[in-house]
Amino acid sequence: MRSTLKERTRLYQDPNFYKEKGIYPFFREINSEQGTEVEIYGKKVLMFGSNSYLGLTNHPYVKEAAEKALRTYGSGCAGSRFLNGTIDLHVELENRLASFLNKEGCIVFSTGFQVNLGVIPAITQRGDYILLDRLNHASIIEGSRLSQADALMYRHNDMKSLENKLKHCP
């Protein structure tokens, strides 16, 4: 007899096992500004997982601009960019980036994951091949799945495996 979803979720205890050992790495509460050091559970620790590579998260100018945007637009766009969430700040940013890069236009995604979900299917089509290292980031693999191209995975950093996959491509 197949168990119900409720039973399966009650029986799933893996996270508790790791939490009891003190090695559960997810959902740790940060109680400070994001930076090279953060505070977790009252203790200062080095932050190696941040995407604030340039330290702009706490830059006074960025904070001031965010406060101004919050006062003008509220706390969110209330919809996706595609349907009803594009505001003039998005368009201004994209136009300024395109000009800076000397390009006709550009589009900004809110995460790297979304870039790969949007771009890979947009630049590939049926009949194309995407060759993927088995250890590529999940966003690259998911973007490839969304495309209509044939995705071929080869063993991580294994050029012989890659050569074998290339034989399947015209």
Coordinates of C-alpha atoms in Angstrom, one line a residue:
M1 CA 0.0 0.0 0.0
R2 CA 1.3 3.4 -1.0
S3 CA 1.8 5.9 1.9
T4 CA 0.2 9.3 1.9
L5 CA 2.1 12.5 1.4
K6 CA 1.3 13.4 5.1
E7 CA 2.8 10.1 6.2
R8 CA 5.9 10.5 4.0
T9 CA 6.6 14.0 5.3
R10 CA 6.2 12.9 8.9
L11 CA 8.7 10.0 8.3
Y12 CA 11.2 12.3 6.6
Q13 CA 13.7 13.0 9.4
D14 CA 17.0 13.5 7.5
P15 CA 17.3 17.2 8.3
N16 CA 16.8 16.5 12.1
F17 CA 19.6 14.0 12.0
Y18 CA 22.0 16.7 10.6
K19 CA 20.7 19.4 12.9
E20 CA 21.4 17.3 16.0
K21 CA 25.0 16.8 14.8
G22 CA 25.3 20.6 14.3
I23 CA 26.2 20.2 10.6
Y24 CA 22.9 21.2 8.9
P25 CA 24.0 24.1 6.6
F26 CA 20.6 25.4 5.5
F27 CA 18.4 28.2 6.8
R28 CA 20.8 29.6 9.4
E29 CA 19.5 33.0 10.5
I30 CA 21.8 35.9 9.8
N31 CA 21.3 38.7 12.3
S32 CA 23.5 41.4 10.7
E33 CA 24.2 43.2 7.5
Q34 CA 25.6 41.2 4.6
G35 CA 29.3 41.5 4.3
T36 CA 32.5 39.5 4.4
E37 CA 31.6 38.7 8.0
V38 CA 28.0 38.1 9.3
E39 CA 26.5 37.3 12.6
I40 CA 24.7 33.9 12.9
Y41 CA 23.2 33.0 16.3
G42 CA 25.1 35.8 18.0
K43 CA 28.5 34.7 16.6
K44 CA 30.6 36.5 14.0
V45 CA 31.5 34.2 11.1
L46 CA 33.2 34.6 7.7
M47 CA 30.7 34.7 4.8
F48 CA 31.8 32.7 1.8
G49 CA 28.4 32.2 0.2
S50 CA 27.4 35.8 -0.5
N51 CA 26.7 37.2 -4.0
S52 CA 27.6 40.7 -2.9
Y53 CA 31.0 40.4 -4.6
L54 CA 31.6 44.1 -4.7
G55 CA 30.2 44.9 -1.3
L56 CA 27.4 47.0 -2.7
T57 CA 24.8 45.5 -0.4
N58 CA 25.8 47.9 2.3
H59 CA 27.1 50.8 0.2
P60 CA 25.5 54.1 1.5
Y61 CA 24.5 55.2 -2.1
V62 CA 22.8 51.9 -2.8
K63 CA 20.9 52.0 0.5
E64 CA 19.8 55.6 -0.2
A65 CA 18.6 54.7 -3.7
A66 CA 16.8 51.6 -2.3
E67 CA 15.0 53.7 0.3
K68 CA 14.0 56.2 -2.4
A69 CA 12.6 53.4 -4.6
L70 CA 10.8 51.9 -1.6
R71 CA 9.1 55.3 -0.9
T72 CA 8.2 55.7 -4.6
Y73 CA 7.2 52.1 -5.6
G74 CA 6.5 50.2 -2.4
S75 CA 8.1 47.0 -1.4
G76 CA 7.7 45.1 -4.7
C77 CA 6.5 45.0 -8.2
A78 CA 3.4 42.9 -7.4
G79 CA 3.9 40.9 -10.6
S80 CA 6.5 39.4 -12.9
R81 CA 8.4 41.6 -15.3
F82 CA 6.8 39.8 -18.2
L83 CA 3.2 40.7 -17.3
N84 CA 2.9 43.7 -15.0
G85 CA 6.1 44.1 -12.9
T86 CA 8.3 46.2 -15.2
I87 CA 8.8 49.6 -13.7
D88 CA 10.6 52.6 -15.2
L89 CA 13.7 51.8 -13.0
H90 CA 14.1 48.5 -14.8
V91 CA 14.0 50.1 -18.1
E92 CA 16.4 52.9 -17.1
L93 CA 18.9 50.4 -15.7
E94 CA 18.7 48.2 -18.8
N95 CA 19.1 51.3 -21.1
R96 CA 22.1 52.6 -19.1
L97 CA 23.7 49.2 -19.1
A98 CA 23.2 48.8 -22.8
S99 CA 24.8 52.2 -23.4
F100 CA 27.7 51.4 -21.1
L101 CA 28.3 48.1 -22.9
N102 CA 27.8 49.8 -26.3
K103 CA 25.0 47.3 -27.1
E104 CA 21.6 47.8 -28.7
G105 CA 19.8 46.6 -25.6
C106 CA 20.0 44.4 -22.6
I107 CA 17.8 42.7 -20.1
V108 CA 18.4 42.3 -16.4
F109 CA 17.5 39.1 -14.5
S110 CA 17.1 39.1 -10.7
T111 CA 19.2 35.9 -10.3
G112 CA 21.8 33.9 -12.2
F113 CA 19.4 30.9 -12.1
Q114 CA 16.8 32.9 -14.0
V115 CA 19.4 34.0 -16.5
N116 CA 20.0 30.4 -17.5
L117 CA 16.3 29.5 -17.5
G118 CA 15.7 32.4 -19.8
V119 CA 18.7 32.6 -22.1
I120 CA 19.5 28.9 -22.8
P121 CA 16.1 28.2 -24.3
A122 CA 16.1 31.5 -26.1
I123 CA 19.4 30.9 -28.0
T124 CA 18.9 27.2 -28.8
Q125 CA 16.3 25.4 -30.9
R126 CA 15.3 21.9 -31.9
G127 CA 18.2 20.3 -33.7
D128 CA 20.8 22.0 -31.6
Y129 CA 23.0 20.2 -29.1
I130 CA 24.0 21.3 -25.7
L131 CA 27.0 19.6 -24.2
L132 CA 27.0 19.7 -20.4
D133 CA 29.5 18.8 -17.8
R134 CA 27.7 16.5 -15.4
L135 CA 28.6 18.9 -12.5
N136 CA 27.3 22.1 -14.2
H137 CA 25.3 24.3 -12.0
A138 CA 21.7 23.2 -11.6
S139 CA 20.5 26.4 -13.4
I140 CA 22.4 25.4 -16.6
I141 CA 21.0 21.9 -16.5
E142 CA 17.4 23.2 -15.9
G143 CA 17.8 25.8 -18.7
S144 CA 18.9 23.0 -21.0
R145 CA 15.9 20.9 -20.1
L146 CA 13.6 23.9 -20.9
S147 CA 15.2 24.2 -24.3
Q148 CA 14.2 22.1 -27.3
A149 CA 17.8 21.2 -27.9
D150 CA 19.3 17.8 -27.3
A151 CA 21.3 18.0 -24.0
L152 CA 24.2 15.6 -23.8
M153 CA 26.0 15.2 -20.4
Y154 CA 29.5 14.0 -20.1
R155 CA 31.5 13.0 -17.0
H156 CA 33.0 15.9 -15.1
N157 CA 36.2 17.3 -16.7
D158 CA 36.5 14.1 -18.7
M159 CA 37.6 15.0 -22.2
K160 CA 37.3 11.4 -23.4
S161 CA 33.6 11.3 -22.3
L162 CA 33.1 14.7 -24.0
E163 CA 34.7 13.3 -27.2
N164 CA 32.2 10.4 -27.1
K165 CA 29.3 12.8 -26.7
L166 CA 30.6 14.9 -29.6
K167 CA 30.3 11.8 -31.9
H168 CA 26.5 12.1 -31.4
C169 CA 26.5 15.6 -32.9
P170 CA 26.3 16.2 -36.7

